[in-house]
Amino acid sequence: MAEIDQAAVEQVATAARAARVASRRLALLSRADKDAALVALADGLDAATDQVVAANAEDLGRGRGSGMPQGLLDRLALDPQRLAGVAQALRDVAALPDPVGEVVRGSTLANGLQIRQVRVPIGVVGMVYEARPNVTVDAAGLGLKSGNAVILRGGSAAESTNRALVDVMRAGLESQGLPADAITLLEGGRDAVRALLTARGLVDLIIPRGGAGLIQTVVTESTVPVIETGVGIVHVYVDAAADLDKALAITVNSKTHRPSVCNAAESLLVHEAVAADFLPKVLAELSGAGVVLHTDAESGGAADAAGVAHQGVTEEDYATEYLALEMSVRVVPDLDAALEHIRTYGSGHTEAIVTEDRAAARRFTSEVDAAAVMVNASTRFTDGGEFGFGAEIGISTQKLHARGPMALPELTTTKWIVEGDGQVRA
Amino acid sequence: MAEIDQAAVEQVATAARAARVASRRLALLSRADKDAALVALADGLDAATDQVVAANAEDLGRGRGSGMPQGLLDRLALDPQRLAGVAQALRDVAALPDPVGEVVRGSTLANGLQIRQVRVPIGVVGMVYEARPNVTVDAAGLGLKSGNAVILRGGSAAESTNRALVDVMRAGLESQGLPADAITLLEGGRDAVRALLTARGLVDLIIPRGGAGLIQTVVTESTVPVIETGVGIVHVYVDAAADLDKALAITVNSKTHRPSVCNAAESLLVHEAVAADFLPKVLAELSGAGVVLHTDAESGGAADAAGVAHQGVTEEDYATEYLALEMSVRVVPDLDAALEHIRTYGSGHTEAIVTEDRAAARRFTSEVDAAAVMVNASTRFTDGGEFGFGAEIGISTQKLHARGPMALPELTTTKWIVEGDGQVRA
């Protein structure tokens, strides 16, 4: 790998040290102080609507000029109504319980020592994400509530918007007597990102949020600990003992409710015993909803018989996160084959079985190795909001520290506090 | 970095895939099956005492021949009595609760979905450690109990002993109808280790256990997630409001009880208000116990006045984990200076304050950023056994996943299981 530009390394080190100093203040704040600051930030954003929307117009203009696709422009756009929603999300975070100080477990030892494991902030957290301004505010808010200083690196296509948002939020912090360096926007080119990813010891954690390419880059280049989020090659398996009405609703919802997100299903596996009954209905409904179907031989035959358009599935399809109205379809001889398929192609995000058979459900939930395993429910439920966490910073698909929807507690670590009256080891 | 020998990469990939298959069996075992296997392994080790001790004699002979220091020879030695202790430790692990299947939290959502977060094994765990045969058995036992397959890489000086131990344990697994590949010894040269550290996707976690050099190598070279263990630059701070009898006992115990381990104190900070009273006593007692004292100007003066041998402290001393009967000593003007010293030189392992002042204790426990913070207790208590966990695989000094003593729950991850009756998202 090429050397990182030394000026970028210095820039990140300076920002990270300032963030560290700020994080020490944040770690000691009461919940009341943090909640008041979150509300002040939200009010500040509301008051700065014109300024933020104008900055966003600059980004949108540049985006249109450079031929940015409509979908990305839509994610980039921040009109007054959307900004109000983003500000409101900060107030919602204020209403959530404070994870810091929670006693996770504790006991009094035989020698009288009182030990307790207490949640504390992680310290300095780097977020690397795409041109989605709402993530800038969400990450700042969740960071503040969990007592962490954040260094934010959004996609460069949103740089004017992000600068406006961060300026407003830093001013909001200062108005509350808090250090502005609790929220830092990392500007500069690719070398600034690489410097962030290699600032081991200065930055405690990097959370990438975005497509597979961004996440792969961060995971590969980072020497700072990373929590991987998001890639979802998600399956719905319709078992021999499935209620086919539930199976139809769950498959269609999992695929079409919001196809661009990580918990949308990408692949349908159908037990051969119900294939003849189920496939004509589900393929017709998926196709009717605009889903491009990639079928194996048997499901292709059913599609033909039902007069549904389809194309042949490839090995690559099975391994693809479409994030779009496309789906691979395969008929499997039994539950074992479904489990083997998921082991081979799944990304460990969310897997669902539709069945009324307790034994099949039990095997599926025990044997599938994923962050979330659903029985008779849409895969779209793997979500911090749906799980009742109130907010999420991403969905972890790794096994260490956090797995599944990451909310405020996942932005903390713990510390053991041991209180004695002179105990020594014999 | 030089390319890794391709044969080593293949060797590790083959071992890791076999371990993965074994791990899938382990993940589904009942506690009863795992406990029976642990007892069988312990019985097997007892029955193979002659064979293991003979293998250990080979290692010891080679070690003596190559001039291995006595301390390392002692850690390498496994006589019948020590082997019985190692085997007994497996039975002790069998007696511990099974972390797998524990429901960490759960709820029923408004839409009727029942969600629960359940502990599951991590999968394939690599252990990299020094020439300490007891770690081979400990790691295998903790891995088995937590449902993980382990790939063990001990120091090459112990290779005959490790081979004998692993052969016996693999035979023990097979006698219980379990896959031998749940416990694998990684042989081969440096390239085998490097291949293990870079087997991302095949190995889920690497735990290094040993000195700072070994841990630094693993952290730097690994692309597999690592949990750092152990480096302890541990301080005892004697506050202005300390009970000086407690302070004396705690300082001496923290330093001299077992100086070679990570939770032993390396540095003594004394508030200037009690320096004149405390230093003569503590320096005399430490010196009498054989501790080499590295003193700053003020504590050096006290040592001179008390007729205690000492030498000048350097910046490097403050940053050194002696792991020996040596200690740096500094007089500080106040609690803030002590906190600043610990921020500068501490390794985030264990820090202790001795004080009767509630406010000082509260500030110290809140502001010190370490895995364990002690009030009026010896630093030697940061230990899985002392905390009542029954066993430990190491003491994590990092903030992600595990911090402090790592026992069976820290060798697991979680999975969300979501059960519905057809729910879809509106």
PDB file of N, CA and C in Angstrom, chain B residues 52-53 56-57 59-60 64 68 70-83 86 131-134 157-158 161:
ATOM      1  N   VAL B  52       3.172 -37.874  28.692  1.00  0.00           N
ATOM      2  CA  VAL B  52       3.274 -36.412  28.661  1.00  0.00           C
ATOM      3  C   VAL B  52       4.556 -35.960  29.357  1.00  0.00           C
ATOM      4  N   VAL B  53       4.851 -36.581  30.495  1.00  0.00           N
ATOM      5  CA  VAL B  53       6.045 -36.174  31.235  1.00  0.00           C
ATOM      6  C   VAL B  53       7.307 -36.508  30.422  1.00  0.00           C
ATOM      7  N   ASN B  56       7.613 -33.895  27.829  1.00  0.00           N
ATOM      8  CA  ASN B  56       8.053 -32.652  28.464  1.00  0.00           C
ATOM      9  C   ASN B  56       9.555 -32.715  28.764  1.00  0.00           C
ATOM     10  N   ALA B  57      10.056 -33.922  29.124  1.00  0.00           N
ATOM     11  CA  ALA B  57      11.487 -34.066  29.394  1.00  0.00           C
ATOM     12  C   ALA B  57      12.295 -33.749  28.135  1.00  0.00           C
ATOM     13  N   ASP B  59      11.431 -31.598  25.767  1.00  0.00           N
ATOM     14  CA  ASP B  59      11.437 -30.128  25.635  1.00  0.00           C
ATOM     15  C   ASP B  59      12.403 -29.501  26.638  1.00  0.00           C
ATOM     16  N   LEU B  60      12.359 -30.004  27.866  1.00  0.00           N
ATOM     17  CA  LEU B  60      13.235 -29.437  28.897  1.00  0.00           C
ATOM     18  C   LEU B  60      14.704 -29.661  28.536  1.00  0.00           C
ATOM     19  N   ARG B  64      17.315 -26.729  28.082  1.00  0.00           N
ATOM     20  CA  ARG B  64      18.566 -26.604  28.829  1.00  0.00           C
ATOM     21  C   ARG B  64      19.746 -26.519  27.874  1.00  0.00           C
ATOM     22  N   MET B  68      18.091 -22.011  27.866  1.00  0.00           N
ATOM     23  CA  MET B  68      16.854 -21.340  28.285  1.00  0.00           C
ATOM     24  C   MET B  68      16.979 -20.905  29.748  1.00  0.00           C
ATOM     25  N   GLN B  70      16.224 -20.098  33.679  1.00  0.00           N
ATOM     26  CA  GLN B  70      15.557 -20.956  34.647  1.00  0.00           C
ATOM     27  C   GLN B  70      14.065 -20.637  34.761  1.00  0.00           C
ATOM     28  N   GLY B  71      13.709 -19.343  34.710  1.00  0.00           N
ATOM     29  CA  GLY B  71      12.301 -18.954  34.837  1.00  0.00           C
ATOM     30  C   GLY B  71      11.451 -19.564  33.736  1.00  0.00           C
ATOM     31  N   LEU B  72      11.980 -19.567  32.521  1.00  0.00           N
ATOM     32  CA  LEU B  72      11.221 -20.132  31.405  1.00  0.00           C
ATOM     33  C   LEU B  72      11.172 -21.646  31.495  1.00  0.00           C
ATOM     34  N   LEU B  73      12.281 -22.242  31.920  1.00  0.00           N
ATOM     35  CA  LEU B  73      12.274 -23.692  32.119  1.00  0.00           C
ATOM     36  C   LEU B  73      11.218 -24.080  33.143  1.00  0.00           C
ATOM     37  N   ASP B  74      11.091 -23.262  34.184  1.00  0.00           N
ATOM     38  CA  ASP B  74      10.110 -23.562  35.220  1.00  0.00           C
ATOM     39  C   ASP B  74       8.683 -23.494  34.654  1.00  0.00           C
ATOM     40  N   ARG B  75       8.421 -22.504  33.805  1.00  0.00           N
ATOM     41  CA  ARG B  75       7.071 -22.410  33.225  1.00  0.00           C
ATOM     42  C   ARG B  75       6.800 -23.554  32.256  1.00  0.00           C
ATOM     43  N   LEU B  76       7.865 -24.069  31.663  1.00  0.00           N
ATOM     44  CA  LEU B  76       7.738 -25.153  30.686  1.00  0.00           C
ATOM     45  C   LEU B  76       7.552 -26.521  31.355  1.00  0.00           C
ATOM     46  N   ALA B  77       8.062 -26.654  32.570  1.00  0.00           N
ATOM     47  CA  ALA B  77       8.107 -27.976  33.208  1.00  0.00           C
ATOM     48  C   ALA B  77       6.714 -28.480  33.598  1.00  0.00           C
ATOM     49  N   LEU B  78       6.494 -29.778  33.336  1.00  0.00           N
ATOM     50  CA  LEU B  78       5.221 -30.425  33.679  1.00  0.00           C
ATOM     51  C   LEU B  78       5.544 -31.758  34.344  1.00  0.00           C
ATOM     52  N   ASP B  79       5.558 -31.746  35.671  1.00  0.00           N
ATOM     53  CA  ASP B  79       5.777 -33.011  36.365  1.00  0.00           C
ATOM     54  C   ASP B  79       4.413 -33.642  36.655  1.00  0.00           C
ATOM     55  N   PRO B  80       4.390 -34.887  37.172  1.00  0.00           N
ATOM     56  CA  PRO B  80       3.086 -35.547  37.381  1.00  0.00           C
ATOM     57  C   PRO B  80       2.127 -34.722  38.228  1.00  0.00           C
ATOM     58  N   GLN B  81       2.672 -34.039  39.228  1.00  0.00           N
ATOM     59  CA  GLN B  81       1.785 -33.270  40.097  1.00  0.00           C
ATOM     60  C   GLN B  81       1.158 -32.082  39.347  1.00  0.00           C
ATOM     61  N   ARG B  82       1.987 -31.380  38.578  1.00  0.00           N
ATOM     62  CA  ARG B  82       1.446 -30.256  37.807  1.00  0.00           C
ATOM     63  C   ARG B  82       0.454 -30.723  36.750  1.00  0.00           C
ATOM     64  N   LEU B  83       0.763 -31.860  36.122  1.00  0.00           N
ATOM     65  CA  LEU B  83      -0.161 -32.368  35.104  1.00  0.00           C
ATOM     66  C   LEU B  83      -1.506 -32.723  35.743  1.00  0.00           C
ATOM     67  N   VAL B  86      -3.377 -29.599  36.037  1.00  0.00           N
ATOM     68  CA  VAL B  86      -3.885 -29.162  34.736  1.00  0.00           C
ATOM     69  C   VAL B  86      -5.145 -29.959  34.360  1.00  0.00           C
ATOM     70  N   ALA B 131       5.690 -20.726  25.659  1.00  0.00           N
ATOM     71  CA  ALA B 131       5.980 -22.131  25.966  1.00  0.00           C
ATOM     72  C   ALA B 131       5.463 -22.500  27.348  1.00  0.00           C
ATOM     73  N   ARG B 132       4.119 -22.465  27.469  1.00  0.00           N
ATOM     74  CA  ARG B 132       3.491 -22.803  28.748  1.00  0.00           C
ATOM     75  C   ARG B 132       2.445 -23.878  28.500  1.00  0.00           C
ATOM     76  N   PRO B 133       2.788 -25.137  28.737  1.00  0.00           N
ATOM     77  CA  PRO B 133       1.878 -26.234  28.365  1.00  0.00           C
ATOM     78  C   PRO B 133       0.519 -26.163  29.051  1.00  0.00           C
ATOM     79  N   ASN B 134       0.461 -25.550  30.242  1.00  0.00           N
ATOM     80  CA  ASN B 134      -0.851 -25.490  30.895  1.00  0.00           C
ATOM     81  C   ASN B 134      -1.841 -24.671  30.080  1.00  0.00           C
ATOM     82  N   ALA B 157       9.299 -24.007  21.954  1.00  0.00           N
ATOM     83  CA  ALA B 157      10.090 -24.698  22.975  1.00  0.00           C
ATOM     84  C   ALA B 157       9.273 -25.778  23.677  1.00  0.00           C
ATOM     85  N   ALA B 158       7.938 -25.702  23.567  1.00  0.00           N
ATOM     86  CA  ALA B 158       7.070 -26.683  24.232  1.00  0.00           C
ATOM     87  C   ALA B 158       6.454 -27.659  23.243  1.00  0.00           C
ATOM     88  N   THR B 161       5.754 -31.398  24.252  1.00  0.00           N
ATOM     89  CA  THR B 161       4.723 -31.477  25.290  1.00  0.00           C
ATOM     90  C   THR B 161       3.345 -31.162  24.698  1.00  0.00           C
TER      91      THR B 161
END
